[in-house]
XYZ file of C-alpha atoms in Angstrom:
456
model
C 47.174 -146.755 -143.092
C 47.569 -144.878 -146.508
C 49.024 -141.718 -145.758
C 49.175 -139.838 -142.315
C 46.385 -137.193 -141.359
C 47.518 -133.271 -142.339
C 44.662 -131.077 -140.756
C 46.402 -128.009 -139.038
C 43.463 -127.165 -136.951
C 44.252 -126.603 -133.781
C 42.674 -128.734 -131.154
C 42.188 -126.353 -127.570
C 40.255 -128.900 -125.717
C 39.366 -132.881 -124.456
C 35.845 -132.143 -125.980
C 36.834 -131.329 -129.131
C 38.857 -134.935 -129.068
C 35.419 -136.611 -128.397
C 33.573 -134.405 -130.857
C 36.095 -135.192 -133.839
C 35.137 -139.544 -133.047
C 31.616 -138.935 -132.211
C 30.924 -137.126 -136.070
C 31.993 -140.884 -137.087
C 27.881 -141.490 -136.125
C 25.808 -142.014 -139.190
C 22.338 -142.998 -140.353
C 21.700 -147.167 -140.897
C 21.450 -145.965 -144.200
C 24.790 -144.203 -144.713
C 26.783 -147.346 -143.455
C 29.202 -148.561 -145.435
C 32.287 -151.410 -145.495
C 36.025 -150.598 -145.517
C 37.716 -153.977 -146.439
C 41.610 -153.829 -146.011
C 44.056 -156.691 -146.817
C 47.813 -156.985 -146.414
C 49.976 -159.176 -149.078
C 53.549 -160.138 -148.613
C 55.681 -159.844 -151.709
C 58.371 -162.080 -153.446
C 60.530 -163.308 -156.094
C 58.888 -166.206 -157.462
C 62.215 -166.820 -159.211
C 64.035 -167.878 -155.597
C 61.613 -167.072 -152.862
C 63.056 -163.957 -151.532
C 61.543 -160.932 -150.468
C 61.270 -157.956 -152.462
C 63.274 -154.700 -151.397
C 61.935 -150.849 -151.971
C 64.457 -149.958 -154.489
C 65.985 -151.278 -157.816
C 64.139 -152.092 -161.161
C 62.101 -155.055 -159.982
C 61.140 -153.405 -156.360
C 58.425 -152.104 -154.231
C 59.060 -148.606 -156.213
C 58.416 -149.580 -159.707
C 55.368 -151.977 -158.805
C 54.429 -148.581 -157.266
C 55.022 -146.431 -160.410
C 53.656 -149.115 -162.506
C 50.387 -149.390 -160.733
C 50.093 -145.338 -161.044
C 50.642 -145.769 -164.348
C 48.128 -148.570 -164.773
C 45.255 -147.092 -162.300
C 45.615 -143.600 -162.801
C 45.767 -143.330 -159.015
C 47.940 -140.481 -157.179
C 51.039 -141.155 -155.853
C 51.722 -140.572 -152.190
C 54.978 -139.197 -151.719
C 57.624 -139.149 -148.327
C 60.455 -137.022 -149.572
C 60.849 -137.620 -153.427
C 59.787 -141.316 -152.794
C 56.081 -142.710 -153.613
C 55.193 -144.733 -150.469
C 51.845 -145.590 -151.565
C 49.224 -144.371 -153.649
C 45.265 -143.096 -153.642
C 42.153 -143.100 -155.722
C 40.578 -139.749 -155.888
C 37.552 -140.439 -157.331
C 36.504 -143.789 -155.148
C 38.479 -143.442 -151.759
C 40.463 -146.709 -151.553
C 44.635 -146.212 -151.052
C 47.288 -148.389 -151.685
C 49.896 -148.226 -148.737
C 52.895 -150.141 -147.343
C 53.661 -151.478 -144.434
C 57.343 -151.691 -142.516
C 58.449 -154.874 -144.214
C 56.978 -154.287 -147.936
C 53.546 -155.712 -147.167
C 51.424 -154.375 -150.111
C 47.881 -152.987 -148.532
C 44.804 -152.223 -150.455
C 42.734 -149.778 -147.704
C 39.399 -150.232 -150.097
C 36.816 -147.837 -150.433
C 33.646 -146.907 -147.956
C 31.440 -149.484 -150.071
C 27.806 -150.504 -149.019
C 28.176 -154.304 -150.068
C 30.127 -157.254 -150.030
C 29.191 -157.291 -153.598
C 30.860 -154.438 -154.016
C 33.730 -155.554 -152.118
C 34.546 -158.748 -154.358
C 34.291 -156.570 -157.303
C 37.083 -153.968 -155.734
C 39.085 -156.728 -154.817
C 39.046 -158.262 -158.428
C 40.080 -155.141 -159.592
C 42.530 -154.574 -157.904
C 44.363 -157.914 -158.106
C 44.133 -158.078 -161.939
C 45.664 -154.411 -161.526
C 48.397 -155.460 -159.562
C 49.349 -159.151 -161.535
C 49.702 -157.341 -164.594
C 51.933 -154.843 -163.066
C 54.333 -157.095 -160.706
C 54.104 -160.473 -162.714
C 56.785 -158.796 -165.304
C 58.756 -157.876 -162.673
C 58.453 -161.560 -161.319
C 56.963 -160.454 -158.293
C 53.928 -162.718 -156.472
C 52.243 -161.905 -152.991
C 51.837 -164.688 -150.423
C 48.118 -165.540 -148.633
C 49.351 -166.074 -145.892
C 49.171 -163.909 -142.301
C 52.787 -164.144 -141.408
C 56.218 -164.663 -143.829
C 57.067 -168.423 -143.629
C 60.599 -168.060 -144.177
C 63.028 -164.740 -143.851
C 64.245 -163.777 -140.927
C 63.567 -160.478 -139.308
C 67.059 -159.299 -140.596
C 66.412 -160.550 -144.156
C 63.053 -158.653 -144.436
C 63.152 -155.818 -146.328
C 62.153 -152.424 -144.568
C 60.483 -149.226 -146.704
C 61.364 -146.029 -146.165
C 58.528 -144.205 -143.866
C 58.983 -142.015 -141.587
C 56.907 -143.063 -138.750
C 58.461 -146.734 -139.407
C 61.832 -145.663 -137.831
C 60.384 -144.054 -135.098
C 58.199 -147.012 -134.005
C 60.976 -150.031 -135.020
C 62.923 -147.990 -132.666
C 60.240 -147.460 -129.763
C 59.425 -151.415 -130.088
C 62.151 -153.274 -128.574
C 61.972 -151.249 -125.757
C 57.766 -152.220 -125.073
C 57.513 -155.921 -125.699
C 59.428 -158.809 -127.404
C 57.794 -159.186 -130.677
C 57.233 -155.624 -132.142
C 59.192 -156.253 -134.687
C 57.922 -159.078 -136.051
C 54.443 -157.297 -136.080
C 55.887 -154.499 -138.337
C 57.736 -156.477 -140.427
C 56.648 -160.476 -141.036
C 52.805 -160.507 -140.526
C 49.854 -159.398 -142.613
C 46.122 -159.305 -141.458
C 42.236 -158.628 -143.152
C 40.270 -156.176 -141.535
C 37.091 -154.331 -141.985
C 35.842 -151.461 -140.712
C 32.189 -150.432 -139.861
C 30.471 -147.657 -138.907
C 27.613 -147.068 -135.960
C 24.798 -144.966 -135.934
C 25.006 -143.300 -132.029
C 27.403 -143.676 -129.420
C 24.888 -146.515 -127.494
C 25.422 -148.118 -131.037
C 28.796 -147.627 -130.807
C 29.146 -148.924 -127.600
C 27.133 -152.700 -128.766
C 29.166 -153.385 -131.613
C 32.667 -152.293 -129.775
C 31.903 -155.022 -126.869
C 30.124 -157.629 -129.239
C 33.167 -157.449 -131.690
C 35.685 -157.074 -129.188
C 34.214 -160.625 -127.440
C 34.115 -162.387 -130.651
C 37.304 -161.640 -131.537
C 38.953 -164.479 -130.955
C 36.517 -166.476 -132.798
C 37.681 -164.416 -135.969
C 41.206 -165.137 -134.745
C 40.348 -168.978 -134.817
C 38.489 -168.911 -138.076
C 41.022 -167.073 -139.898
C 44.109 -168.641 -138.214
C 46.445 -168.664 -140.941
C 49.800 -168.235 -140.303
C 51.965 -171.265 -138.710
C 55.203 -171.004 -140.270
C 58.031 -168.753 -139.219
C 61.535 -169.152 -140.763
C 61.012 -172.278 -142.638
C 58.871 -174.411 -140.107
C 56.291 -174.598 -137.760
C 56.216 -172.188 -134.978
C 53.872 -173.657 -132.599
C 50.704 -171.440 -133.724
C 47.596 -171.396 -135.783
C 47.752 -167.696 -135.830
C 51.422 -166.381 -134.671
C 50.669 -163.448 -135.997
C 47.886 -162.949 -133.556
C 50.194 -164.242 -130.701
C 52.778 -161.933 -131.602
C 50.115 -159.073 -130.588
C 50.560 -160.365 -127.200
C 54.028 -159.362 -126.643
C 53.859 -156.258 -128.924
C 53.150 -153.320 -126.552
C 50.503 -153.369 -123.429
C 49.555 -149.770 -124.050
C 47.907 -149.946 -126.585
C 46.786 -153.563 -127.503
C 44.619 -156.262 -125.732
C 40.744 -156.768 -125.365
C 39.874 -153.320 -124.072
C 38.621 -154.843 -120.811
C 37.220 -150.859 -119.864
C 35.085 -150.950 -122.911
C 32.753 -153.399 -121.204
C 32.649 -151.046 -118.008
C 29.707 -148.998 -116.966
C 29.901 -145.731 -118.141
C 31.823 -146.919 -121.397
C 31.472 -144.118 -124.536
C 33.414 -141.986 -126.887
C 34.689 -140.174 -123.306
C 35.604 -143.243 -121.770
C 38.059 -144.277 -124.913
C 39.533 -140.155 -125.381
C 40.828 -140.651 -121.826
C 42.206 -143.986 -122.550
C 43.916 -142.885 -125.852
C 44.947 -139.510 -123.768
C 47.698 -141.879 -122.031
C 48.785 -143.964 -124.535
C 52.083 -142.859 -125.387
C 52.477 -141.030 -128.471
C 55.048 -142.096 -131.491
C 55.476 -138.968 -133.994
C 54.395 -135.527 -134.012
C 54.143 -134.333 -137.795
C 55.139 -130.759 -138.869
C 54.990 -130.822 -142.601
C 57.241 -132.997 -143.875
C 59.068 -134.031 -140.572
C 58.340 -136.764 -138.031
C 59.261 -135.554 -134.693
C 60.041 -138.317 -132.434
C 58.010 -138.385 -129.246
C 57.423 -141.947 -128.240
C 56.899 -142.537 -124.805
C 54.987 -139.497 -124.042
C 51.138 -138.932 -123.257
C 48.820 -137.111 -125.619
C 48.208 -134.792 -123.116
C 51.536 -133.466 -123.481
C 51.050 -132.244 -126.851
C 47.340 -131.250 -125.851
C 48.827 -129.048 -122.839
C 51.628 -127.326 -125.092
C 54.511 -129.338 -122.824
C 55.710 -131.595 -125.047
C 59.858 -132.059 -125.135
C 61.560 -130.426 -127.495
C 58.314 -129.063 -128.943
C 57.472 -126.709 -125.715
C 54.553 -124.224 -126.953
C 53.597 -126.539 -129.858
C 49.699 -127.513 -129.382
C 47.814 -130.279 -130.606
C 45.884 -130.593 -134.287
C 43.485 -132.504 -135.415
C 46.064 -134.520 -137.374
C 47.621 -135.584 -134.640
C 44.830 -136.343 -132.785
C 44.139 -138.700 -136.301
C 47.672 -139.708 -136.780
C 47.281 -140.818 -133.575
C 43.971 -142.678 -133.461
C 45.905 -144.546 -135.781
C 48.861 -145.814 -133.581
C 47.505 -147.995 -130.892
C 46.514 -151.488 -131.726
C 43.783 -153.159 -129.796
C 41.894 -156.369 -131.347
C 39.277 -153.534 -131.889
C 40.429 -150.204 -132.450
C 37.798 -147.081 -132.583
C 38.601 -144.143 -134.784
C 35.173 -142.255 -136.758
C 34.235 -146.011 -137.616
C 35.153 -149.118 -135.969
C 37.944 -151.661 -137.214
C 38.109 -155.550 -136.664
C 41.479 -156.472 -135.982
C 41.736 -160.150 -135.138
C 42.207 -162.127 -138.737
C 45.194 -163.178 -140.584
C 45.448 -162.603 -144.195
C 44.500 -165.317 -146.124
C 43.012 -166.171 -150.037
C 40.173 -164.451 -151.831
C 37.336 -166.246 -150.240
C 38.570 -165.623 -147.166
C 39.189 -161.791 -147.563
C 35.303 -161.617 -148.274
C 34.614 -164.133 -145.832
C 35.616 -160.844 -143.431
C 33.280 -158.438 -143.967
C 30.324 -160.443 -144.635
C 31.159 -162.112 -141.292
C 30.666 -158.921 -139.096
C 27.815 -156.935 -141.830
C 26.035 -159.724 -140.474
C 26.809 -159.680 -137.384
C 26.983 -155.764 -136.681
C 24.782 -154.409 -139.213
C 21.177 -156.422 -138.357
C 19.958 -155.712 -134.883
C 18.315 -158.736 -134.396
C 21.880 -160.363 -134.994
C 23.616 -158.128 -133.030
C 21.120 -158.260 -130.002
C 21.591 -162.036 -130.172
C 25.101 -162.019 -130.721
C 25.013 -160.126 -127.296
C 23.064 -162.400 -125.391
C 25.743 -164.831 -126.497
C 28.897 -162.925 -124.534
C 27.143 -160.667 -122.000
C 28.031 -163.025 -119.689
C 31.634 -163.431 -119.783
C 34.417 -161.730 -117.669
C 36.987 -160.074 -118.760
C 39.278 -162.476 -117.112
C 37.145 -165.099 -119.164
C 37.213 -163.058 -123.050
C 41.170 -162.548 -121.741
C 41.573 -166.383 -121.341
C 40.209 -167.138 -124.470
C 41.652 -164.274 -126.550
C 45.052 -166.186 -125.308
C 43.879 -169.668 -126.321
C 42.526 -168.817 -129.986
C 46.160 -168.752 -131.242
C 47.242 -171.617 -130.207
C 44.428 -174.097 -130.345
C 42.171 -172.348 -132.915
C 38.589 -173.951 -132.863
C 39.453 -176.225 -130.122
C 40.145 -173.217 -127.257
C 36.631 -173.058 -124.935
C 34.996 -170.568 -122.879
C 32.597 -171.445 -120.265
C 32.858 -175.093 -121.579
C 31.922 -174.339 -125.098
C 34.592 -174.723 -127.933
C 34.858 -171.502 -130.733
C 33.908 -174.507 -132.834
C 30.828 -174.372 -131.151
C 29.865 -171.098 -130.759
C 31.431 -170.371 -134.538
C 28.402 -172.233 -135.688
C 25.736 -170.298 -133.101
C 27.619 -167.169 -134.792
C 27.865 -168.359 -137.929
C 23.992 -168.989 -138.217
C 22.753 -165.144 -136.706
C 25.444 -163.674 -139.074
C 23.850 -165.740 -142.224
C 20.626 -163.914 -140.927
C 21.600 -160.895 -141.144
C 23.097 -160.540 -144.427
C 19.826 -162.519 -145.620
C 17.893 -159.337 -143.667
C 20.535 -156.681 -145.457
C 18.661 -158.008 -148.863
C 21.662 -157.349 -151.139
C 21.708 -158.872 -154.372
C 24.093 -159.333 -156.794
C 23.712 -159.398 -160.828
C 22.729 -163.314 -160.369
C 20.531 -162.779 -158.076
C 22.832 -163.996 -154.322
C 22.610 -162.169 -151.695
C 25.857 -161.732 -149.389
C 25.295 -165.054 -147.563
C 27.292 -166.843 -150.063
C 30.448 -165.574 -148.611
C 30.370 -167.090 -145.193
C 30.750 -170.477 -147.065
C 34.638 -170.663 -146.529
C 33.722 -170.658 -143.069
C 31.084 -172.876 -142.798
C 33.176 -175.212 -144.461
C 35.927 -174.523 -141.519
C 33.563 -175.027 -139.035
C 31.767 -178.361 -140.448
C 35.531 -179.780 -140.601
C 36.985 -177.997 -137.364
C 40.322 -177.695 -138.823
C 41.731 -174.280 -139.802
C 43.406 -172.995 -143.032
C 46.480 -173.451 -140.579
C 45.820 -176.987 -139.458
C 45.289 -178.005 -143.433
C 48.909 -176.271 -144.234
C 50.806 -177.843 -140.918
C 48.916 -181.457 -142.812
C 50.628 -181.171 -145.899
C 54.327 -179.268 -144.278
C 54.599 -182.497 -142.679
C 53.199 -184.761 -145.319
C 52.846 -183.722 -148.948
C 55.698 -180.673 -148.690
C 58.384 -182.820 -146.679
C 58.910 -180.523 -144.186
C 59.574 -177.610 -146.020
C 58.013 -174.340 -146.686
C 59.010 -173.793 -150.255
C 55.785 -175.389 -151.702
C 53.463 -172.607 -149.834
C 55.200 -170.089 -152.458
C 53.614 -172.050 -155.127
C 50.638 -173.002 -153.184
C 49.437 -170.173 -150.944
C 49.590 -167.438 -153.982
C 47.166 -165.337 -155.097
């Protein structure tokens, strides 16, 4: 996330919560893509990470980029912790450990996408190659340790690297060692809302298995495909997992305001100061008895900020974001919206992508969401393998790009950018599988090629 909601409105009610996600409902023709990617920086000149300050840091790829761009800094204190575009919408942010994000524009087409994405790379080579910084495609550091990652100076960083530890095991390594692709998509009613939430939430783990990217931590293999979607295991129940209420009768924008009511809050923000809260309830803050701020009431920037703060493999705001992918190369950042535009954006594919998981139990999707890290395409549900149904997915999601109609200045429609993952499929070996080939072959059991190899 870019920058942290500042709306001083005051909220006085639980309807006015479910009122601020329900104006996220828009016309079919008003629906739009939000691609975001995470890249993890180093020194090509020794492999290390790259710290905030100094002449070659996170801060002067920062200033350089304004410079560059034109785009506004965003500032904590006197220090630029990210920047915006004020004309197109997309933000550049950081995350805990110096993970560069682009948060890309609302854009109607993968199309569009691919060009943002060019853009913004070329942008950001020119800028950090002089300072003989390079990002990694990869969804998890292969080498530091937690202590020799870097950590930026936000706010709402301390507060939650200190609330961590005390919720799961692997917090920390979340904030600090893994990077993910996500895309977020909009609905057109709450019913709408409600499809796409249990259709992407079921699937999940199929992205997770597709995308699987990240086997290395600390210079060798750490048992996963994906460990940075294992380490979401052991990060904090609250406010992670499947969302096994979502597939519940009665499930709507209600339904998730009640959930998010109890999910323990991190911050409050009062101008320029992070008040640390963590541990208790929304409804604290909604009911004016929140510690230490007694009498202070809820806004509609907290009620944002904190939209923003819980972490399921699906997580609803105005728009819905898919949460399940590691980071990985160029094809494979496009690969991630075209993958659920199909899938969420065509009725007929979404219908059938239904019919597909409308069976399953939540002790079943929970079973497999488990599974998908370690074994990838190999992990089964109801005796089918994600290699399987990947290609029954694959195939409606195809359709419905084909369907959307969008065509590019040569004349492709969208379709073209599910061939990574065709190509993962027809093998059945992930981008993680292919890397733990050549640790143990080509690389001679060390990591040190992947910062040559897995670059952008």
């Amino acid at each position: 996330m870019a920058r942290d909601s500042s709306d001083p409105t005051p909220i006085e009610s639980r309807h006015e919560l479910v009122e601020f996600i329900a104006r996220g409902c828009r016309p079919a023709d008003e629906w739009r893509l939000g691609t975001e990617h995470e890249k993890i920086p180093f020194y090509r000149n020794g492999h290390g990470p790259v710290p905030y300050a100094g002449d070659n840091g996170i801060r002067a790829l920062l200033d350089g980029l304004a410079r560059r761009t034109g785009w506004e800094p965003i500032t904590e204190g006197d220090m630029p912790i990210g920047l915006f575009d004020p004309v197109g919408g997309g933000a550049i942010s950081l995350e805990p450990g110096g993970q560069f994000e682009l948060s890309g524009a609302p854009l109607r087409t993968v199309h569009e996408t691919r060009a943002e994405l060019e853009s913004h790379l070329a942008d950001v080579k020119a800028v950090a190659e002089p300072l003989g910084i390079a990002f990694l495609t990869l969804g998890m550091s292969p080498l530091w340790t937690r202590g020799e990652t870097p950590v930026m100076p936000k706010g709402r960083y301390r507060i939650m690297s200190a609330y961590m530890p005390k919720v799961g095991q692997l917090g920390l390594d979340m904030m600090f060692r893994t990077a993910t692709v996500q895309v977020n998509l909009d609905f057109g009613s709450e019913a709408d809302m409600v499809r796409k939430l249990r259709v992407s939430l079921a699937l999940q783990p199929l992205a997770t298995a597709l995308f699987a990217n990240s086997p290395f931590t600390e210079g060798r293999p750490n048992g996963f495909l994906s460990a940075r979607s294992n380490i979401w295991r052991d990060t904090d129940a609250d406010r992670t997992g499947m969302l096994a209420f979502a597939f519940e009768d009665g499930m709507g924008f209600e339904r998730y305001v009640d959930w998010m009511l109890d999910v323990p809050t991190y911050f409050v923000k009062r101008g320029d100061t992070y008040h640390d809260v963590a541990g208790r309830s929304f409804r604290d803050l909604l009911e004016g008895r929140m510690p230490g701020l007694e009498g202070e009431r809820a806004t509609l920037s907290d009620w944002a900020n904190h939209l923003s703060t819980v972490f399921p493999e699906v997580r609803l705001k105005q728009f819905l974001e898919m949460r399940g992918s590691d980071a990985g190369p160029v094809p494979m950042l496009l690969a991630e919206p075209a993958l659920w535009a199909g899938l969420l954006y065509d009725r007929n594919a979404l219908d059938a992508a239904w019919d597909i998981v409308r069976g399953w139990s939540a002790e079943e999707r929970q079973a497999l969401r488990d599974a998908a890290p370690v074994q990838g395409l190999a992990a089964t549900i109801r005796g089918r393998s994600l290699r399987d149904i990947g290609r029954e997915v694959l195939v409606l999601a195809r359709a419905g790009l084909k369907a959307r109609a969008f065509r590019d200045d040569a004349g492709e429609d969208e379709t073209r950018y599910l061939d990574p993952l065709d190509a993962i499929l027809a093998r059945g070996r992930t981008q993680a599988e292919d890397l733990l080939v050549l640790w143990e072959g080509q690389w001679g059991r060390s990591v040190e090629p992947a910062f040559g190899k897995c670059v952008f």
